[in-house]
């Protein structure tokens, strides 16, 4: 069978797409629709093969592995990156081999796929008074990789005010994204804690008393935490807060600084844990997988009207703003750290000798390999060559046998080339700021930000904020009004299919046709792609939509004035 | 459908005259002078709210002779819901007291035209808002307004949708559970040929809309399925400003209108009016005196029928204030049917969203609200739920209806709505069978439970005065007794246990928690040596019904439980399983043999588990209230709230044996009962057994069916159930004797009851019924104690 690595965010040599790097200990997604898989798979794959041959990108695996440097940044891959075009080819190609039968997923089947990972959280109302500036959030994920490499987290800070939400896009496996999704919020929460609370917590641990809960997680059942590593993670976290206690500056805590410190500290801990290793062989292997894989992070901290976005990598935070006339506009609250960001290119160039200028960014990738320019993990881009070799040699056999880990990036002279330090943007929420979308690049590469904000905005406000009709002084008959209203209702009825804004957005991202409306046929085809092929048409998509409470935001604003 | 709708074309004119009438003393002031006249320093009554309710109360108080009344309105008179309301007076109501109010209102409105110009003695001040009500020692003393204080003896809260908030702003909060929803109606320009004022009002319940003539055009509104609750956080400027027309929300109602009357398509729109209406948790309005503050009266929560009820409700409340009690039974509307537990804003918001659509829905029997549930539960709730319990709610408490056996499915909620034989028929049948042949356990923890104790004989003394039966019984005895009012009517019907010489344990119906407490507090001397405690929450009550209950309990307690050792209507504190201090009472509220167990809640799970495991070999199973109901009705047991009310005396329901007129002390209602004993009763509680009714095919009786004696209407049923033992339907109800010529009520003798041919009318079809004044003695299997012996000897006469 014909396989190819597709538009992975890290272009690396692989033998088989089924064993990208390490086989992660995650259950494979269940095969949802055997009917389609059995009947259509042949046709689908032959169609895709056809398209591959056209693009000359279907290479024999051994050849590929040996010539990664030349072939990894294949330009042809980039075309695969745009699913629309790609998809048309797919349909076009399909016509050559088409049979009269059609196999589509029924709408309920489509829904069950789209809704499998959806999660909603409503900030509880107390006696009708909502004290949080957040009404609640919807989140969802649609995998393209098997297993999915994206992660998401959401939690309420219990010892300080505020709520944390984040999306994490993993590459070269999901180990790093998983670890960051479990650990980062603890690091942030600890960074935000006042000295007295840290002391209290430390004393509790010291004397074996029950710990103050720091975070209340809001998790989908599929969002798991690693039980085995919890002790290890906890010890690292404890060391961090012990240092914070010793450092006690007595200054008030700045959220921006806290976020930056937490990001950097966690990345540092990931790196250290891999260098030190663990006597338990499972854990030892785990910390290495975490360090050698990578993840981007886009995290929001919301406390009253203060919204902080800390971003590392190319996930994005977008604010949905409702203008006075009711229309929607998008406000970027993060900068992508990739080759499209000139400031990032400048930054990287400034950090390395002039001699390397040409080799730093090639084919829009860091060292010609990595798409995001900032990330957690990815020690291949951070450690010295010596260190990498030493760790791999002393590491477990699985590590030693792996082509990717052994391979040192080209033109690797002055590491580190990569950092996890986030860019933090502070925004004061205003009553017109209705919601925030956090999403991995899987969404942003298929949809324009303006469309994203419009679709979510119209979804969240439903019909009520659709320009209200007023009769005013006009002559309107009951019949005319009736026609107008029925028409408006049919327009929005599709919205009510989804109870979750993130699901609604995914439906559009995957199923939109050229007219910007969801095409069921297209949606059905995209979702019934076998997992081996899905990655070529779309990336993992993870979305969190946070809805703000304009009443509370307005009230907070007035208080501050 | 005997829907009688009164399209009152004159209402708009009537309403303006109403205003003139009510404000006759200073109508000129209001109409012409922009200056506000100063408030009086004191008044007997201050009424808050110048809508239909406030003006109606003031009018009726004046009519009853009270002269010193001040009515305050924050905006303009009749400017709230009353102003914007659709002005429909309808007398089709499904609660009989509501029907009476609506009927009175419609007659009153027709009379008003003649009555205008009468001096009333009511002072009206508009543009005056009340900030709070002053309370001292649990009694209203005045109100604080934005224009100064007024001292007053009585305060009436008729603030409509603001009544909830105003209630909370009193120094001693008064909880008035109601919540506003947006309500829309459409006004159009006149038709080409303007509608005549005589055009009838049309209500299309399927389309959820009403339509009436309005200045030659139409006025049409409705009650949508997806109401928009508003002002949850209280008076909210943002929401008030946003009270715009919402056409998209009105779309289903407009579609319904054009479907019913396609010819209206060409009609030109004038306006879509948004006028919030207030709704209550049970779709019945709220009236009466606050249980916490004396002199604080309420009339609000009209569920969009304010105009229909205005006249009648105002009259009853005025009577209540002047005479101490209205001339009709208003318990279904009494504020005291609610407690603080129905006051949560979240609860109200959720519940009214369910209530408002119900206005247009068919009211099927045994309907349970779906929102605002699982508030009060027994500690066994989860255990019972896991065993298939289906629940109903009373006063916020979840009670099992019946238990669906594993593997058996009932109909979906929507499909289960019926007036015919319901889907639970066989399930309840098997529960009844089990309690006749083996033993059943029913969780009856919702009962209101009070303890009254004193240092000396004060407790006995006060109870002897408040209750009609003799409570000076040996320790351990249980007495069934009524708590009567001056007229001898039942304010409450309860069972009282004499725990020891100086303390008593009192069991009342679930919804008596507020009412009974208030009544006792009001009549008890303020003696610090006399203690009244609400212990409802302290005990879980299990009812073990059936012939084998005795075996289960004796096995669990190692104490013989046979009637020789444990006679009927007896209470002993004993151990059950490992748990000590369980109050075991030999009564079941059904007439069947068995025991009530009052268990301190921490032992509840233990005792339940023990009972179930030991009971297994005796065939024990869970049962619910439906089985209980069938059992008690076939035994002719009346329940307060369903069969008994404040206008029913023990003499009228065959309970003379529970009254001790000569117990040596006076008690409330004694004089009335003495008189009744002499003169005879004017209605008589009777049991009817349906003869030619086919349970499978005919519509079932539920309650409220007319009773015919020799072809003449003599009364209505109050409750009914299928008796699995008799295999017949049993209806309970009151028979009256109306004079053929004058319609006046005459004395009802047993002879009158016995010598008649009876029919019960179920939805237009009459079924022959056999009337009985006493239950079938064959249904009682157990040896009876003294008072029941009395009953049978009476029967022998």
PDB file of N, CA and C in Angstrom, chain A residues 125-130 463-464 466-472 474-482 484-486 488-489 551, chain B residues 186 188 218 228 232-233 236 238 245-251 254-255 257-258 264-270 344-346 349:
ATOM      1  N   UNK A 125     -24.137  28.936  37.850  1.00  0.00           N
ATOM      2  CA  UNK A 125     -24.801  30.165  38.273  1.00  0.00           C
ATOM      3  C   UNK A 125     -25.096  30.039  39.745  1.00  0.00           C
ATOM      4  N   UNK A 126     -24.830  31.060  40.490  1.00  0.00           N
ATOM      5  CA  UNK A 126     -25.207  31.014  41.894  1.00  0.00           C
ATOM      6  C   UNK A 126     -26.291  32.017  42.140  1.00  0.00           C
ATOM      7  N   UNK A 127     -27.455  31.504  42.463  1.00  0.00           N
ATOM      8  CA  UNK A 127     -28.571  32.367  42.816  1.00  0.00           C
ATOM      9  C   UNK A 127     -28.780  33.457  41.774  1.00  0.00           C
ATOM     10  N   UNK A 128     -28.620  33.086  40.527  1.00  0.00           N
ATOM     11  CA  UNK A 128     -28.895  34.050  39.473  1.00  0.00           C
ATOM     12  C   UNK A 128     -27.782  35.059  39.260  1.00  0.00           C
ATOM     13  N   UNK A 129     -26.853  35.139  40.179  1.00  0.00           N
ATOM     14  CA  UNK A 129     -25.759  36.097  40.028  1.00  0.00           C
ATOM     15  C   UNK A 129     -24.560  35.359  39.466  1.00  0.00           C
ATOM     16  N   UNK A 130     -24.084  35.844  38.354  1.00  0.00           N
ATOM     17  CA  UNK A 130     -22.931  35.209  37.760  1.00  0.00           C
ATOM     18  C   UNK A 130     -21.722  36.071  38.059  1.00  0.00           C
ATOM     19  N   UNK A 463     -30.583  33.114  16.894  1.00  0.00           N
ATOM     20  CA  UNK A 463     -31.411  34.014  16.119  1.00  0.00           C
ATOM     21  C   UNK A 463     -31.592  35.334  16.840  1.00  0.00           C
ATOM     22  N   UNK A 464     -31.390  35.296  18.183  1.00  0.00           N
ATOM     23  CA  UNK A 464     -31.790  36.467  18.955  1.00  0.00           C
ATOM     24  C   UNK A 464     -31.006  37.707  18.583  1.00  0.00           C
ATOM     25  N   UNK A 466     -29.432  37.931  15.669  1.00  0.00           N
ATOM     26  CA  UNK A 466     -29.500  38.167  14.251  1.00  0.00           C
ATOM     27  C   UNK A 466     -30.230  39.509  14.181  1.00  0.00           C
ATOM     28  N   UNK A 467     -29.792  40.403  13.355  1.00  0.00           N
ATOM     29  CA  UNK A 467     -30.419  41.717  13.288  1.00  0.00           C
ATOM     30  C   UNK A 467     -31.902  41.615  13.631  1.00  0.00           C
ATOM     31  N   UNK A 468     -32.311  42.176  14.751  1.00  0.00           N
ATOM     32  CA  UNK A 468     -33.728  42.046  15.064  1.00  0.00           C
ATOM     33  C   UNK A 468     -34.595  42.818  14.062  1.00  0.00           C
ATOM     34  N   UNK A 469     -35.780  42.321  13.875  1.00  0.00           N
ATOM     35  CA  UNK A 469     -36.686  42.992  12.964  1.00  0.00           C
ATOM     36  C   UNK A 469     -37.507  43.983  13.750  1.00  0.00           C
ATOM     37  N   UNK A 470     -37.663  45.161  13.226  1.00  0.00           N
ATOM     38  CA  UNK A 470     -38.580  46.106  13.843  1.00  0.00           C
ATOM     39  C   UNK A 470     -39.476  46.640  12.748  1.00  0.00           C
ATOM     40  N   UNK A 471     -40.743  46.711  13.062  1.00  0.00           N
ATOM     41  CA  UNK A 471     -41.673  47.163  12.032  1.00  0.00           C
ATOM     42  C   UNK A 471     -41.507  48.656  11.791  1.00  0.00           C
ATOM     43  N   UNK A 472     -41.254  49.365  12.882  1.00  0.00           N
ATOM     44  CA  UNK A 472     -41.064  50.805  12.760  1.00  0.00           C
ATOM     45  C   UNK A 472     -42.268  51.452  12.104  1.00  0.00           C
ATOM     46  N   UNK A 474     -42.951  51.266   8.905  1.00  0.00           N
ATOM     47  CA  UNK A 474     -43.251  50.685   7.602  1.00  0.00           C
ATOM     48  C   UNK A 474     -44.596  49.995   7.570  1.00  0.00           C
ATOM     49  N   UNK A 475     -45.117  49.890   6.358  1.00  0.00           N
ATOM     50  CA  UNK A 475     -46.359  49.147   6.198  1.00  0.00           C
ATOM     51  C   UNK A 475     -45.993  47.695   5.934  1.00  0.00           C
ATOM     52  N   UNK A 476     -46.258  46.851   6.883  1.00  0.00           N
ATOM     53  CA  UNK A 476     -45.948  45.434   6.717  1.00  0.00           C
ATOM     54  C   UNK A 476     -47.206  44.644   7.019  1.00  0.00           C
ATOM     55  N   UNK A 477     -47.525  43.693   6.139  1.00  0.00           N
ATOM     56  CA  UNK A 477     -48.699  42.874   6.420  1.00  0.00           C
ATOM     57  C   UNK A 477     -48.260  41.634   7.174  1.00  0.00           C
ATOM     58  N   UNK A 478     -49.218  40.984   7.775  1.00  0.00           N
ATOM     59  CA  UNK A 478     -48.922  39.757   8.518  1.00  0.00           C
ATOM     60  C   UNK A 478     -48.295  38.726   7.614  1.00  0.00           C
ATOM     61  N   UNK A 479     -48.804  38.636   6.374  1.00  0.00           N
ATOM     62  CA  UNK A 479     -48.290  37.646   5.429  1.00  0.00           C
ATOM     63  C   UNK A 479     -46.826  37.901   5.102  1.00  0.00           C
ATOM     64  N   UNK A 480     -46.488  39.152   4.853  1.00  0.00           N
ATOM     65  CA  UNK A 480     -45.103  39.493   4.534  1.00  0.00           C
ATOM     66  C   UNK A 480     -44.189  39.170   5.708  1.00  0.00           C
ATOM     67  N   UNK A 481     -44.625  39.551   6.881  1.00  0.00           N
ATOM     68  CA  UNK A 481     -43.830  39.286   8.077  1.00  0.00           C
ATOM     69  C   UNK A 481     -43.627  37.785   8.256  1.00  0.00           C
ATOM     70  N   UNK A 482     -44.671  37.041   7.994  1.00  0.00           N
ATOM     71  CA  UNK A 482     -44.606  35.597   8.160  1.00  0.00           C
ATOM     72  C   UNK A 482     -43.553  34.994   7.236  1.00  0.00           C
ATOM     73  N   UNK A 484     -40.985  36.479   5.894  1.00  0.00           N
ATOM     74  CA  UNK A 484     -39.664  36.905   6.336  1.00  0.00           C
ATOM     75  C   UNK A 484     -39.175  36.053   7.506  1.00  0.00           C
ATOM     76  N   UNK A 485     -40.072  35.809   8.452  1.00  0.00           N
ATOM     77  CA  UNK A 485     -39.694  35.066   9.653  1.00  0.00           C
ATOM     78  C   UNK A 485     -39.393  33.607   9.335  1.00  0.00           C
ATOM     79  N   UNK A 486     -40.207  33.014   8.476  1.00  0.00           N
ATOM     80  CA  UNK A 486     -39.980  31.602   8.134  1.00  0.00           C
ATOM     81  C   UNK A 486     -38.630  31.465   7.441  1.00  0.00           C
ATOM     82  N   UNK A 488     -36.026  33.400   7.796  1.00  0.00           N
ATOM     83  CA  UNK A 488     -34.969  33.556   8.798  1.00  0.00           C
ATOM     84  C   UNK A 488     -34.783  32.292   9.621  1.00  0.00           C
ATOM     85  N   UNK A 489     -35.904  31.628   9.869  1.00  0.00           N
ATOM     86  CA  UNK A 489     -35.828  30.439  10.719  1.00  0.00           C
ATOM     87  C   UNK A 489     -35.096  29.306  10.007  1.00  0.00           C
ATOM     88  N   UNK A 551     -22.467  41.098  30.744  1.00  0.00           N
ATOM     89  CA  UNK A 551     -22.992  41.825  31.906  1.00  0.00           C
ATOM     90  C   UNK A 551     -21.900  42.010  32.944  1.00  0.00           C
TER      91      UNK A 551
ATOM     92  N   UNK B 186     -49.863  40.837  19.423  1.00  0.00           N
ATOM     93  CA  UNK B 186     -49.801  41.600  18.197  1.00  0.00           C
ATOM     94  C   UNK B 186     -51.027  42.489  18.090  1.00  0.00           C
ATOM     95  N   UNK B 188     -53.057  44.951  15.226  1.00  0.00           N
ATOM     96  CA  UNK B 188     -53.062  45.296  13.808  1.00  0.00           C
ATOM     97  C   UNK B 188     -53.943  46.521  13.574  1.00  0.00           C
ATOM     98  N   UNK B 218     -57.253  43.273  14.966  1.00  0.00           N
ATOM     99  CA  UNK B 218     -57.204  42.174  15.916  1.00  0.00           C
ATOM    100  C   UNK B 218     -56.084  42.378  16.919  1.00  0.00           C
ATOM    101  N   UNK B 228     -39.464  33.054  27.467  1.00  0.00           N
ATOM    102  CA  UNK B 228     -38.238  33.772  27.810  1.00  0.00           C
ATOM    103  C   UNK B 228     -38.395  34.362  29.204  1.00  0.00           C
ATOM    104  N   UNK B 232     -34.674  37.723  36.212  1.00  0.00           N
ATOM    105  CA  UNK B 232     -34.267  36.735  37.216  1.00  0.00           C
ATOM    106  C   UNK B 232     -33.438  37.391  38.303  1.00  0.00           C
ATOM    107  N   UNK B 233     -32.626  38.349  37.894  1.00  0.00           N
ATOM    108  CA  UNK B 233     -31.764  39.003  38.877  1.00  0.00           C
ATOM    109  C   UNK B 233     -32.466  40.166  39.552  1.00  0.00           C
ATOM    110  N   UNK B 236     -33.945  44.913  36.455  1.00  0.00           N
ATOM    111  CA  UNK B 236     -32.677  45.040  35.760  1.00  0.00           C
ATOM    112  C   UNK B 236     -32.855  46.017  34.614  1.00  0.00           C
ATOM    113  N   UNK B 238     -31.059  46.934  32.270  1.00  0.00           N
ATOM    114  CA  UNK B 238     -30.644  46.447  30.951  1.00  0.00           C
ATOM    115  C   UNK B 238     -31.774  45.679  30.289  1.00  0.00           C
ATOM    116  N   UNK B 245     -39.823  44.345  20.758  1.00  0.00           N
ATOM    117  CA  UNK B 245     -40.550  43.336  20.013  1.00  0.00           C
ATOM    118  C   UNK B 245     -39.547  42.279  19.558  1.00  0.00           C
ATOM    119  N   UNK B 246     -39.889  41.028  19.668  1.00  0.00           N
ATOM    120  CA  UNK B 246     -39.003  39.967  19.202  1.00  0.00           C
ATOM    121  C   UNK B 246     -39.792  39.137  18.204  1.00  0.00           C
ATOM    122  N   UNK B 247     -39.699  39.542  16.972  1.00  0.00           N
ATOM    123  CA  UNK B 247     -40.518  38.894  15.944  1.00  0.00           C
ATOM    124  C   UNK B 247     -40.133  37.446  15.736  1.00  0.00           C
ATOM    125  N   UNK B 248     -38.840  37.177  15.815  1.00  0.00           N
ATOM    126  CA  UNK B 248     -38.434  35.788  15.581  1.00  0.00           C
ATOM    127  C   UNK B 248     -39.038  34.865  16.628  1.00  0.00           C
ATOM    128  N   UNK B 249     -39.114  35.403  17.857  1.00  0.00           N
ATOM    129  CA  UNK B 249     -39.689  34.606  18.922  1.00  0.00           C
ATOM    130  C   UNK B 249     -41.200  34.430  18.703  1.00  0.00           C
ATOM    131  N   UNK B 250     -41.818  35.412  18.105  1.00  0.00           N
ATOM    132  CA  UNK B 250     -43.264  35.387  17.907  1.00  0.00           C
ATOM    133  C   UNK B 250     -43.653  34.548  16.690  1.00  0.00           C
ATOM    134  N   UNK B 251     -42.668  34.171  15.895  1.00  0.00           N
ATOM    135  CA  UNK B 251     -42.946  33.498  14.621  1.00  0.00           C
ATOM    136  C   UNK B 251     -43.881  32.290  14.736  1.00  0.00           C
ATOM    137  N   UNK B 254     -47.370  33.531  15.190  1.00  0.00           N
ATOM    138  CA  UNK B 254     -47.885  34.167  13.979  1.00  0.00           C
ATOM    139  C   UNK B 254     -48.273  33.095  12.962  1.00  0.00           C
ATOM    140  N   UNK B 255     -47.436  32.067  12.852  1.00  0.00           N
ATOM    141  CA  UNK B 255     -47.764  30.973  11.930  1.00  0.00           C
ATOM    142  C   UNK B 255     -49.088  30.330  12.335  1.00  0.00           C
ATOM    143  N   UNK B 257     -51.506  31.676  13.929  1.00  0.00           N
ATOM    144  CA  UNK B 257     -52.605  32.606  13.651  1.00  0.00           C
ATOM    145  C   UNK B 257     -52.995  32.537  12.179  1.00  0.00           C
ATOM    146  N   UNK B 258     -51.978  32.545  11.302  1.00  0.00           N
ATOM    147  CA  UNK B 258     -52.282  32.548   9.867  1.00  0.00           C
ATOM    148  C   UNK B 258     -52.763  31.182   9.388  1.00  0.00           C
ATOM    149  N   UNK B 264     -56.227  36.624   7.209  1.00  0.00           N
ATOM    150  CA  UNK B 264     -55.665  37.797   7.873  1.00  0.00           C
ATOM    151  C   UNK B 264     -54.337  38.237   7.266  1.00  0.00           C
ATOM    152  N   UNK B 265     -53.840  37.468   6.283  1.00  0.00           N
ATOM    153  CA  UNK B 265     -52.506  37.739   5.726  1.00  0.00           C
ATOM    154  C   UNK B 265     -52.312  39.184   5.301  1.00  0.00           C
ATOM    155  N   UNK B 266     -53.368  39.774   4.737  1.00  0.00           N
ATOM    156  CA  UNK B 266     -53.234  41.121   4.188  1.00  0.00           C
ATOM    157  C   UNK B 266     -53.346  42.204   5.255  1.00  0.00           C
ATOM    158  N   UNK B 267     -53.608  41.785   6.486  1.00  0.00           N
ATOM    159  CA  UNK B 267     -53.801  42.748   7.557  1.00  0.00           C
ATOM    160  C   UNK B 267     -52.478  43.430   7.895  1.00  0.00           C
ATOM    161  N   UNK B 268     -52.549  44.730   8.140  1.00  0.00           N
ATOM    162  CA  UNK B 268     -51.308  45.471   8.358  1.00  0.00           C
ATOM    163  C   UNK B 268     -50.952  45.533   9.839  1.00  0.00           C
ATOM    164  N   UNK B 269     -49.673  45.320  10.111  1.00  0.00           N
ATOM    165  CA  UNK B 269     -49.212  45.279  11.503  1.00  0.00           C
ATOM    166  C   UNK B 269     -49.179  46.670  12.098  1.00  0.00           C
ATOM    167  N   UNK B 270     -49.620  46.772  13.323  1.00  0.00           N
ATOM    168  CA  UNK B 270     -49.476  48.042  14.017  1.00  0.00           C
ATOM    169  C   UNK B 270     -48.316  47.946  15.000  1.00  0.00           C
ATOM    170  N   UNK B 344     -35.861  29.960  45.499  1.00  0.00           N
ATOM    171  CA  UNK B 344     -34.592  30.156  44.800  1.00  0.00           C
ATOM    172  C   UNK B 344     -34.862  30.733  43.418  1.00  0.00           C
ATOM    173  N   UNK B 345     -34.062  31.712  43.052  1.00  0.00           N
ATOM    174  CA  UNK B 345     -34.251  32.340  41.738  1.00  0.00           C
ATOM    175  C   UNK B 345     -34.050  31.334  40.620  1.00  0.00           C
ATOM    176  N   UNK B 346     -33.078  30.458  40.816  1.00  0.00           N
ATOM    177  CA  UNK B 346     -32.805  29.457  39.782  1.00  0.00           C
ATOM    178  C   UNK B 346     -34.004  28.527  39.640  1.00  0.00           C
ATOM    179  N   UNK B 349     -36.842  30.409  37.896  1.00  0.00           N
ATOM    180  CA  UNK B 349     -36.538  30.629  36.487  1.00  0.00           C
ATOM    181  C   UNK B 349     -36.795  29.351  35.684  1.00  0.00           C
TER     182      UNK B 349
END
